Tab-separated table of C-alpha atoms and ligand atoms in Angstrom:
chain	number	residue	atom	x	y	z
A	1	MET	CA	-20.853	10.636	-16.156
A	2	GLY	CA	-20.705	8.359	-19.215
A	3	ARG	CA	-21.816	4.785	-19.435
A	4	ILE	CA	-19.242	2.038	-19.952
A	5	ILE	CA	-19.529	-1.551	-21.160
A	6	ILE	CA	-16.526	-3.855	-21.051
A	7	SER	CA	-17.299	-6.935	-23.110
A	8	ASN	CA	-15.693	-10.373	-23.453
A	9	VAL	CA	-13.626	-9.930	-20.335
A	10	ARG	CA	-12.624	-12.448	-17.705
A	11	ILE	CA	-14.234	-11.192	-14.510
A	12	LEU	CA	-12.265	-12.248	-11.464
A	13	ASP	CA	-13.847	-11.154	-8.224
A	14	PRO	CA	-12.970	-13.095	-5.068
A	15	SER	CA	-15.537	-11.066	-3.066
A	16	SER	CA	-18.295	-12.991	-4.830
A	17	ASP	CA	-16.274	-16.048	-5.848
A	18	ARG	CA	-16.669	-15.046	-9.483
A	19	ASP	CA	-14.343	-16.183	-12.276
A	20	LYS	CA	-16.164	-16.146	-15.599
A	21	THR	CA	-16.043	-14.461	-18.974
A	22	GLY	CA	-18.735	-11.897	-19.656
A	23	SER	CA	-19.490	-8.185	-19.718
A	24	ILE	CA	-19.302	-5.480	-17.071
A	25	TYR	CA	-21.767	-2.597	-17.095
A	26	ILE	CA	-21.121	0.760	-15.460
A	27	ASN	CA	-23.561	3.632	-15.183
A	28	GLY	CA	-23.699	6.605	-12.830
A	29	GLY	CA	-20.442	5.612	-11.153
A	30	VAL	CA	-21.633	2.161	-10.050
A	31	PHE	CA	-21.707	-1.377	-11.439
A	32	THR	CA	-25.146	-2.055	-12.933
A	33	ASP	CA	-27.206	-4.758	-14.599
A	34	ALA	CA	-26.883	-5.182	-18.368
A	35	PHE	CA	-28.063	-2.342	-20.601
A	36	GLU	CA	-27.973	-1.623	-24.351
A	37	ALA	CA	-25.123	0.564	-25.631
A	38	ASP	CA	-26.190	3.955	-26.984
A	39	SER	CA	-24.245	6.904	-28.425
A	40	ASP	CA	-23.234	7.926	-24.906
A	41	THR	CA	-21.718	4.520	-24.065
A	42	THR	CA	-18.009	3.721	-24.192
A	43	VAL	CA	-17.643	0.089	-25.264
A	44	ILE	CA	-14.321	-1.603	-24.558
A	45	ASP	CA	-13.382	-5.007	-25.902
A	46	GLY	CA	-11.894	-6.812	-22.907
A	47	SER	CA	-10.740	-9.878	-24.838
A	48	GLY	CA	-7.553	-11.364	-23.426
A	49	MET	CA	-7.783	-9.277	-20.264
A	50	THR	CA	-8.905	-9.901	-16.710
A	51	ALA	CA	-11.094	-7.446	-14.798
A	52	ALA	CA	-10.811	-7.301	-11.036
A	53	PRO	CA	-12.032	-4.952	-8.313
A	54	GLY	CA	-9.786	-1.866	-8.134
A	55	LEU	CA	-6.813	-2.310	-5.831
A	56	VAL	CA	-6.799	-0.839	-2.332
A	57	ASP	CA	-3.380	0.311	-1.108
A	58	LEU	CA	-3.219	0.668	2.665
A	59	HIS	CA	0.137	2.465	2.715
A	60	VAL	CA	0.916	5.510	0.590
A	61	HIS	CA	2.903	8.699	1.172
A	62	LEU	CA	1.418	11.455	-1.000
A	63	ARG	CA	3.786	14.174	0.388
A	64	ASP	CA	1.088	16.809	0.153
A	65	PRO	CA	1.038	19.268	1.904
A	66	GLY	CA	4.616	20.394	2.151
A	67	GLN	CA	6.817	18.150	0.047
A	68	THR	CA	5.272	18.497	-3.370
A	69	GLN	CA	8.667	18.430	-5.067
A	70	LYS	CA	8.493	14.658	-4.332
A	71	GLU	CA	4.799	14.017	-5.106
A	72	ASP	CA	1.428	15.657	-4.650
A	73	ILE	CA	-2.104	14.394	-4.312
A	74	ILE	CA	-2.782	14.678	-8.045
A	75	SER	CA	0.493	13.110	-9.248
A	76	GLY	CA	0.333	10.370	-6.612
A	77	CYS	CA	-3.181	9.429	-7.671
A	78	ARG	CA	-2.062	9.408	-11.316
A	79	ALA	CA	0.557	6.834	-10.293
A	80	ALA	CA	-2.142	4.921	-8.412
A	81	ALA	CA	-4.353	4.831	-11.511
A	82	ALA	CA	-1.472	3.532	-13.633
A	83	GLY	CA	-1.031	0.715	-11.115
A	84	GLY	CA	-4.700	-0.281	-10.897
A	85	VAL	CA	-5.040	1.281	-7.429
A	86	THR	CA	-8.429	2.965	-7.009
A	87	SER	CA	-8.379	3.546	-3.239
A	88	LEU	CA	-5.392	4.490	-1.130
A	89	LEU	CA	-4.634	5.331	2.456
A	90	ALA	CA	-2.530	8.504	2.669
A	91	MET	CA	-0.053	8.558	5.549
A	92	PRO	CA	0.236	11.557	7.873
A	93	ASN	CA	3.990	12.336	7.729
A	94	THR	CA	3.439	15.383	5.559
A	95	SER	CA	4.535	18.913	6.356
A	96	PRO	CA	2.647	19.900	8.422
A	97	ALA	CA	1.709	16.439	9.649
A	98	VAL	CA	-1.958	15.439	9.431
A	99	ASP	CA	-2.664	16.437	13.035
A	100	SER	CA	-5.352	19.095	12.526
A	101	ALA	CA	-8.789	19.295	10.961
A	102	GLU	CA	-7.466	21.926	8.511
A	103	THR	CA	-4.889	19.558	7.039
A	104	VAL	CA	-7.416	16.713	6.799
A	105	SER	CA	-9.803	19.029	4.964
A	106	TYR	CA	-7.061	20.322	2.658
A	107	ILE	CA	-6.200	16.765	1.556
A	108	ARG	CA	-9.803	15.662	1.167
A	109	GLU	CA	-10.747	18.721	-0.878
A	110	LYS	CA	-7.751	18.453	-3.216
A	111	ALA	CA	-8.361	14.711	-3.596
A	112	GLU	CA	-11.846	15.331	-4.986
A	113	LYS	CA	-10.201	16.075	-8.345
A	114	ALA	CA	-7.736	13.178	-8.169
A	115	ASP	CA	-7.734	9.882	-10.074
A	116	ALA	CA	-8.164	7.677	-6.968
A	117	HIS	CA	-10.187	7.671	-3.763
A	118	VAL	CA	-7.931	9.121	-1.074
A	119	TYR	CA	-8.525	8.014	2.520
A	120	VAL	CA	-6.722	10.172	5.045
A	121	VAL	CA	-4.776	8.899	8.049
A	122	GLY	CA	-4.826	11.148	11.075
A	123	ALA	CA	-1.759	11.365	13.280
A	124	VAL	CA	-1.857	9.818	16.759
A	125	THR	CA	0.503	12.480	18.131
A	126	LYS	CA	1.053	16.111	17.176
A	127	GLY	CA	3.811	16.449	14.595
A	128	LEU	CA	4.344	12.658	14.968
A	129	LYS	CA	6.581	13.605	17.894
A	130	SER	CA	5.054	11.292	20.528
A	131	GLN	CA	4.824	14.220	22.980
A	132	GLU	CA	1.214	15.333	22.783
A	133	ALA	CA	-1.845	13.378	21.609
A	134	THR	CA	-3.927	14.738	18.758
A	135	ASP	CA	-7.632	15.493	19.136
A	136	ILE	CA	-8.942	12.321	17.508
A	137	ASP	CA	-12.581	13.425	17.660
A	138	GLU	CA	-11.715	16.589	15.762
A	139	LEU	CA	-9.731	14.626	13.141
A	140	TYR	CA	-12.564	12.115	12.796
A	141	ALA	CA	-15.132	14.870	12.341
A	142	ALA	CA	-12.915	16.222	9.541
A	143	GLY	CA	-13.019	12.827	7.847
A	144	ILE	CA	-10.018	10.640	8.707
A	145	ALA	CA	-10.322	6.934	7.872
A	146	ALA	CA	-7.506	5.588	10.088
A	147	LEU	CA	-4.945	6.572	12.716
A	148	SER	CA	-1.159	6.204	12.580
A	149	ASP	CA	2.110	8.039	13.154
A	150	ASP	CA	3.573	6.101	10.227
A	151	GLY	CA	7.046	7.047	9.265
A	152	ARG	CA	7.653	6.811	12.998
A	153	PRO	CA	6.421	4.631	15.856
A	154	VAL	CA	4.142	6.044	18.556
A	155	GLU	CA	6.852	6.030	21.211
A	156	ASN	CA	4.485	6.772	24.078
A	157	THR	CA	2.728	3.469	24.757
A	158	VAL	CA	-0.111	5.103	26.690
A	159	MET	CA	-0.895	7.324	23.714
A	160	MET	CA	-0.901	4.240	21.503
A	161	VAL	CA	-3.371	2.420	23.769
A	162	ASN	CA	-5.617	5.491	23.904
A	163	ALA	CA	-5.562	5.734	20.105
A	164	MET	CA	-6.438	2.040	19.787
A	165	LYS	CA	-9.357	2.449	22.207
A	166	LYS	CA	-10.648	5.537	20.444
A	167	ALA	CA	-10.229	3.989	16.981
A	168	ALA	CA	-12.203	0.906	18.051
A	169	GLU	CA	-15.016	3.161	19.303
A	170	LEU	CA	-15.033	5.042	15.994
A	171	GLY	CA	-14.704	1.879	13.907
A	172	ILE	CA	-11.471	2.893	12.140
A	173	PRO	CA	-8.138	1.027	12.117
A	174	VAL	CA	-4.879	1.995	13.805
A	175	THR	CA	-1.972	1.127	11.526
A	176	ALA	CA	1.295	0.670	13.347
A	177	HIS	CA	4.790	1.502	12.155
A	178	CYS	CA	6.635	-1.002	14.333
A	179	GLU	CA	10.059	0.198	15.375
A	180	ASP	CA	11.943	0.543	18.623
A	181	PRO	CA	13.415	4.043	18.292
A	182	TYR	CA	16.428	3.256	20.462
A	183	LEU	CA	17.503	0.221	18.433
A	184	ALA	CA	16.618	1.745	15.043
A	185	GLY	CA	18.534	4.191	12.934
A	186	GLY	CA	20.793	2.279	10.549
A	187	LYS	CA	20.967	2.475	6.777
A	188	VAL	CA	20.424	-1.133	5.652
A	189	ASN	CA	19.600	-4.477	7.253
A	190	GLU	CA	22.067	-5.225	10.040
A	191	GLY	CA	24.266	-8.212	9.218
A	192	ARG	CA	26.422	-9.456	6.375
A	193	VAL	CA	25.555	-6.605	3.984
A	194	SER	CA	25.846	-3.746	6.489
A	195	GLU	CA	29.245	-5.106	7.482
A	196	LYS	CA	30.368	-5.418	3.885
A	197	LEU	CA	29.284	-1.852	3.132
A	198	GLY	CA	30.665	-0.577	6.421
A	199	VAL	CA	27.430	1.249	7.291
A	200	LYS	CA	25.309	1.119	10.428
A	201	GLY	CA	22.696	-1.622	10.243
A	202	MET	CA	19.034	-1.611	11.233
A	203	PRO	CA	18.594	-4.667	13.445
A	204	ARG	CA	15.588	-6.888	12.915
A	205	ALA	CA	15.022	-6.547	16.655
A	206	ALA	CA	14.088	-2.878	16.133
A	207	GLU	CA	11.102	-3.934	14.030
A	208	ASP	CA	10.335	-7.026	16.087
A	209	ALA	CA	10.312	-5.141	19.393
A	210	GLY	CA	7.712	-2.797	17.900
A	211	THR	CA	5.636	-5.673	16.540
A	212	ALA	CA	5.769	-7.416	19.929
A	213	ARG	CA	4.594	-4.276	21.701
A	214	GLU	CA	1.631	-3.675	19.393
A	215	ILE	CA	0.558	-7.321	19.587
A	216	SER	CA	0.820	-7.218	23.390
A	217	LEU	CA	-1.427	-4.157	23.486
A	218	ALA	CA	-3.956	-5.700	21.097
A	219	ALA	CA	-4.013	-8.885	23.186
A	220	ALA	CA	-4.165	-7.230	26.603
A	221	TYR	CA	-6.941	-4.778	25.716
A	222	ASP	CA	-8.698	-6.938	23.114
A	223	LEU	CA	-8.398	-4.146	20.568
A	224	PRO	CA	-7.580	-4.330	16.845
A	225	VAL	CA	-4.253	-3.228	15.416
A	226	HIS	CA	-2.886	-3.335	11.879
A	227	ILE	CA	0.852	-3.978	11.492
A	228	CYS	CA	2.489	-2.004	8.667
A	229	HIS	CA	5.205	-3.149	6.269
A	230	VAL	CA	6.218	-6.457	7.890
A	231	SER	CA	9.708	-7.425	6.715
A	232	THR	CA	11.089	-10.015	9.169
A	233	TYR	CA	10.320	-13.707	9.579
A	234	THR	CA	10.434	-13.127	13.323
A	235	SER	CA	7.617	-10.554	13.177
A	236	ALA	CA	5.618	-12.844	10.874
A	237	ASN	CA	5.973	-15.633	13.438
A	238	MET	CA	4.656	-13.354	16.190
A	239	ILE	CA	1.667	-12.285	14.082
A	240	ARG	CA	0.906	-15.920	13.196
A	241	ALA	CA	0.961	-16.959	16.851
A	242	ALA	CA	-1.138	-13.959	17.890
A	243	LYS	CA	-3.772	-14.716	15.249
A	244	ALA	CA	-3.900	-18.327	16.431
A	245	ASP	CA	-4.582	-16.935	19.926
A	246	GLY	CA	-7.476	-14.831	18.644
A	247	VAL	CA	-5.682	-11.481	18.900
A	248	LYS	CA	-7.281	-8.875	16.622
A	249	VAL	CA	-4.196	-8.260	14.527
A	250	THR	CA	-3.983	-7.742	10.780
A	251	ALA	CA	-0.844	-7.135	8.751
A	252	GLU	CA	0.594	-6.019	5.445
A	253	THR	CA	3.864	-6.527	3.636
A	254	ALA	CA	5.146	-4.769	0.507
A	255	PRO	CA	6.097	-6.031	-2.959
A	256	HIS	CA	9.787	-5.200	-2.418
A	257	TYR	CA	9.990	-7.536	0.577
A	258	ILE	CA	8.771	-10.488	-1.499
A	259	MET	CA	10.846	-9.637	-4.577
A	260	LEU	CA	14.204	-8.402	-3.246
A	261	THR	CA	16.746	-9.020	-0.528
A	262	GLU	CA	19.451	-6.929	1.139
A	263	ASP	CA	21.825	-7.968	-1.655
A	264	ALA	CA	20.187	-5.267	-3.801
A	265	VAL	CA	21.804	-2.513	-1.710
A	266	LEU	CA	25.275	-3.812	-2.522
A	267	SER	CA	24.804	-1.874	-5.783
A	268	GLY	CA	25.201	1.321	-3.738
A	269	ASP	CA	21.918	2.621	-5.171
A	270	ALA	CA	19.792	4.358	-2.534
A	271	ASP	CA	16.566	3.492	-4.370
A	272	TYR	CA	16.909	0.110	-2.638
A	273	ARG	CA	17.052	1.726	0.800
A	274	MET	CA	13.817	1.874	2.755
A	275	ASN	CA	12.601	1.462	6.332
A	276	PRO	CA	12.194	-1.330	7.242
A	277	PRO	CA	15.095	-2.364	5.029
A	278	LEU	CA	15.287	-5.189	2.520
A	279	ARG	CA	16.191	-8.232	4.580
A	280	THR	CA	17.529	-11.735	3.960
A	281	GLU	CA	16.341	-14.526	1.674
A	282	ARG	CA	14.896	-16.285	4.715
A	283	ASP	CA	12.808	-13.206	5.471
A	284	ARG	CA	11.717	-12.864	1.849
A	285	LEU	CA	10.504	-16.466	1.722
A	286	ALA	CA	8.805	-16.045	5.091
A	287	MET	CA	6.839	-13.040	3.768
A	288	ILE	CA	5.585	-15.187	0.892
A	289	GLU	CA	4.685	-18.020	3.244
A	290	ALA	CA	2.900	-15.606	5.593
A	291	LEU	CA	0.877	-14.169	2.712
A	292	CYS	CA	-0.071	-17.652	1.563
A	293	ASP	CA	-1.115	-18.978	4.967
A	294	GLY	CA	-3.127	-15.873	5.914
A	295	THR	CA	-0.734	-14.515	8.535
A	296	ILE	CA	-0.260	-11.414	6.391
A	297	ASP	CA	-3.605	-10.177	5.107
A	298	ALA	CA	-2.646	-7.579	2.539
A	299	ILE	CA	-0.034	-6.272	0.151
A	300	ALA	CA	0.519	-2.504	0.462
A	301	THR	CA	3.224	-0.481	-1.230
A	302	ASP	CA	4.649	2.029	1.277
A	303	HIS	CA	4.869	4.253	-1.826
A	304	ALA	CA	7.488	6.744	-0.597
A	305	PRO	CA	8.565	9.223	-3.271
A	306	HIS	CA	11.897	11.065	-2.975
A	307	THR	CA	13.616	13.233	-5.574
A	308	PRO	CA	16.630	12.025	-7.598
A	309	ALA	CA	18.763	14.675	-5.862
A	310	GLU	CA	17.824	13.329	-2.430
A	311	LYS	CA	18.492	9.763	-3.530
A	312	ALA	CA	21.855	10.593	-5.139
A	313	ASP	CA	23.944	9.998	-2.009
A	314	PHE	CA	23.642	6.396	-0.812
A	315	GLU	CA	24.072	7.063	2.894
A	316	ALA	CA	22.511	10.526	3.175
A	317	ALA	CA	19.409	9.619	1.147
A	318	PRO	CA	16.060	9.401	2.933
A	319	ASN	CA	14.443	5.953	3.241
A	320	GLY	CA	11.727	4.894	0.847
A	321	SER	CA	10.810	3.768	-2.638
A	322	ILE	CA	7.826	4.314	-4.905
A	323	GLY	CA	5.576	1.376	-5.613
A	324	MET	CA	2.006	1.922	-6.749
A	325	GLU	CA	2.638	1.588	-10.484
A	326	THR	CA	4.482	-1.682	-10.081
A	327	SER	CA	2.799	-3.300	-7.078
A	328	PHE	CA	0.381	-5.519	-8.969
A	329	ALA	CA	2.880	-6.464	-11.675
A	330	ALA	CA	5.665	-7.234	-9.205
A	331	SER	CA	3.394	-9.190	-6.857
A	332	TYR	CA	1.943	-11.111	-9.787
A	333	THR	CA	5.439	-11.986	-10.984
A	334	VAL	CA	6.595	-13.306	-7.608
A	335	LEU	CA	3.404	-14.900	-6.344
A	336	VAL	CA	1.403	-16.029	-9.382
A	337	SER	CA	4.197	-16.744	-11.881
A	338	GLY	CA	6.169	-18.209	-8.970
A	339	GLY	CA	3.350	-20.694	-8.371
A	340	TYR	CA	2.681	-19.587	-4.791
A	341	MET	CA	-0.894	-18.365	-5.227
A	342	SER	CA	-3.744	-18.022	-7.697
A	343	GLU	CA	-4.711	-14.750	-9.346
A	344	ALA	CA	-7.866	-14.736	-7.202
A	345	GLN	CA	-5.764	-14.989	-4.044
A	346	LEU	CA	-3.610	-12.088	-5.239
A	347	ILE	CA	-6.693	-9.910	-5.840
A	348	GLU	CA	-7.892	-10.859	-2.354
A	349	LYS	CA	-4.574	-9.595	-0.881
A	350	MET	CA	-4.516	-6.387	-2.926
A	351	SER	CA	-8.178	-5.408	-3.044
A	352	CYS	CA	-10.728	-7.343	-0.966
A	353	ALA	CA	-8.741	-7.777	2.271
A	354	PRO	CA	-7.438	-4.191	2.455
A	355	ALA	CA	-10.970	-2.893	1.730
A	356	ARG	CA	-12.248	-4.931	4.684
A	357	ILE	CA	-9.443	-3.764	6.977
A	358	LEU	CA	-10.213	-0.146	6.123
A	359	GLY	CA	-13.962	-0.767	6.263
A	360	ILE	CA	-14.635	0.923	2.923
A	361	ASP	CA	-17.088	0.180	0.132
A	362	ALA	CA	-14.521	-1.252	-2.307
A	363	GLY	CA	-12.941	-4.554	-3.271
A	364	THR	CA	-16.001	-5.833	-5.110
A	365	THR	CA	-17.710	-5.676	-8.514
A	366	GLU	CA	-21.175	-6.447	-7.116
A	367	ILE	CA	-24.087	-4.599	-8.726
A	368	GLY	CA	-24.593	-1.284	-6.960
A	369	ALA	CA	-21.028	-1.035	-5.676
A	370	PRO	CA	-18.834	1.933	-6.696
A	371	ALA	CA	-17.396	1.203	-10.145
A	372	ASP	CA	-13.740	0.854	-9.127
A	373	LEU	CA	-12.132	-1.594	-11.506
A	374	MET	CA	-8.785	-2.592	-12.951
A	375	LEU	CA	-8.085	-4.621	-16.074
A	376	TYR	CA	-4.795	-6.416	-16.507
A	377	LYS	CA	-3.175	-8.656	-19.028
A	378	LYS	CA	-0.560	-11.341	-18.697
A	379	GLU	CA	2.116	-9.508	-20.649
A	380	LYS	CA	5.831	-8.953	-20.110
A	381	TRP	CA	7.080	-5.381	-19.729
A	382	THR	CA	10.231	-3.797	-18.426
A	383	VAL	CA	10.029	-1.070	-15.786
A	384	ASP	CA	11.479	2.192	-17.100
A	385	PRO	CA	11.470	4.748	-14.261
A	386	GLU	CA	11.227	7.614	-16.750
A	387	LYS	CA	7.930	6.273	-18.061
A	388	LEU	CA	6.237	6.094	-14.660
A	389	HIS	CA	3.461	8.586	-13.931
A	390	GLY	CA	4.265	9.827	-10.431
A	391	ARG	CA	6.611	12.758	-9.739
A	392	SER	CA	9.511	10.709	-8.336
A	393	LYS	CA	11.392	7.863	-9.955
A	394	ASN	CA	12.888	5.977	-6.989
A	395	THR	CA	11.662	2.510	-7.887
A	396	PRO	CA	13.480	-0.625	-6.710
A	397	PHE	CA	11.931	-2.483	-9.662
A	398	LYS	CA	13.777	-0.462	-12.312
A	399	ASN	CA	14.827	-2.435	-15.369
A	400	MET	CA	13.008	-5.525	-14.133
A	401	THR	CA	10.837	-7.478	-16.524
A	402	LEU	CA	7.460	-8.194	-14.939
A	403	ASP	CA	4.772	-10.632	-16.030
A	404	ALA	CA	1.497	-8.680	-15.874
A	405	LYS	CA	0.478	-5.192	-16.931
A	406	VAL	CA	-2.376	-2.973	-15.841
A	407	LYS	CA	-4.265	-1.936	-18.984
A	408	LEU	CA	-7.259	0.022	-17.753
A	409	THR	CA	-8.346	1.574	-14.465
A	410	ILE	CA	-11.793	2.920	-13.702
A	411	CYS	CA	-12.414	4.925	-10.540
A	412	ALA	CA	-15.992	5.758	-9.547
A	413	GLY	CA	-17.124	5.020	-13.094
A	414	ARG	CA	-14.489	7.245	-14.745
A	415	ILE	CA	-11.656	5.914	-16.910
A	416	VAL	CA	-8.537	7.209	-15.135
A	417	TYR	CA	-5.906	5.122	-16.953
A	418	ILE	CA	-5.907	3.351	-20.289
A	419	ASP	CA	-3.149	1.513	-22.112
A	420	ILE	CA	-5.003	-0.601	-24.661
B	1	DOR	O1	11.059	3.856	3.827
B	1	DOR	C1	10.234	4.547	4.384
B	1	DOR	N1	9.841	5.719	3.882
B	1	DOR	N2	9.716	4.123	5.542
B	1	DOR	C2	8.929	4.906	6.288
B	1	DOR	O2	8.524	4.475	7.333
B	1	DOR	C3	8.611	6.278	5.865
B	1	DOR	C4	8.735	6.409	4.414
B	1	DOR	C5	8.752	7.835	3.970
B	1	DOR	O3	7.867	8.591	4.358
B	1	DOR	O4	9.626	8.199	3.162
């Protein structure tokens, strides 16, 4: 493993309250004290760029095993690298679902050659069907880092409580896809836009009922829960109140919920359809407010690749949009350029906080820590789906001009993406 020096770079690391210009030294896969460059050292001039701890994405669908026409572990991690993401949490709604030790091992082994650290989510129920609980001890022994049935809610509340209890014992998070299955099932946010398009809407109450249930469980049993992809102001209000009451709840929202509203689906383009759906301007502003006041801890992408053929039919298309290559740039554009938060606060939401929630050794550039790093530059660029690095192109940020660009990503001391 080569040695790397990045000189003259602004080092922005909220984990140690650092914001200064200097050099970063990497050797043997970790950040080190200063050393002299030799013939084996890659020296990068970081002038004009900012270096931050590599991003940690708590919500990614890698589609592998079983749906590799959409994405696979290698292509998904290539997309991660291009977005500055060095650690990601891979959701279990693969085919088969991640409900056995064999599937956990398959993902972990394939990920050894990938351009990002892959943390595997084990399913709470077999096949994500909410009928039969998985063997959490067996999944944990195989190396899972979290539990979830994401893509679907855990319909059986008893199974959810048991998973929360077990996860707390093991010291791993449960991440909850909040959705009442009886209320859910529409195509876009229920309201003005669903009426205009004449399609069935997804009511905010479907998400909120799920959020309310998970918060009630966390409160009643004094157990942690992490709320996935928050999209409604009503859910944000519940999380805020719960946190004020000392409930052990953490939460994430996604870049599309702070950038876009339901108006985007009026285009009839299914790349703007995801679950939960894009909501109203009031919801969008509430997501920003909740990020700023600490109600929502993290920004995660819900990177959900689907093929162009699947996305061709607006109503028949599956839900989801890709996001890892644009998450930092889009969030920077809304939150930093928009004057809502500092760059340090953004890095906290996209690296330090998610690393803490997952309990992994990431989100820091301290000496001795794994050398996971991203460099970015304040620079305008326009998102061209064809130039993205993942296998699918279903981005809701297509043709948008964003204000920051990832220029270099280093994962475990290895340069995995460079655009300098
Ligand atoms: O839009 C979504 N896509 N929401 C989910 O919950 C699942 C995801 C997927 O796997 O495609």
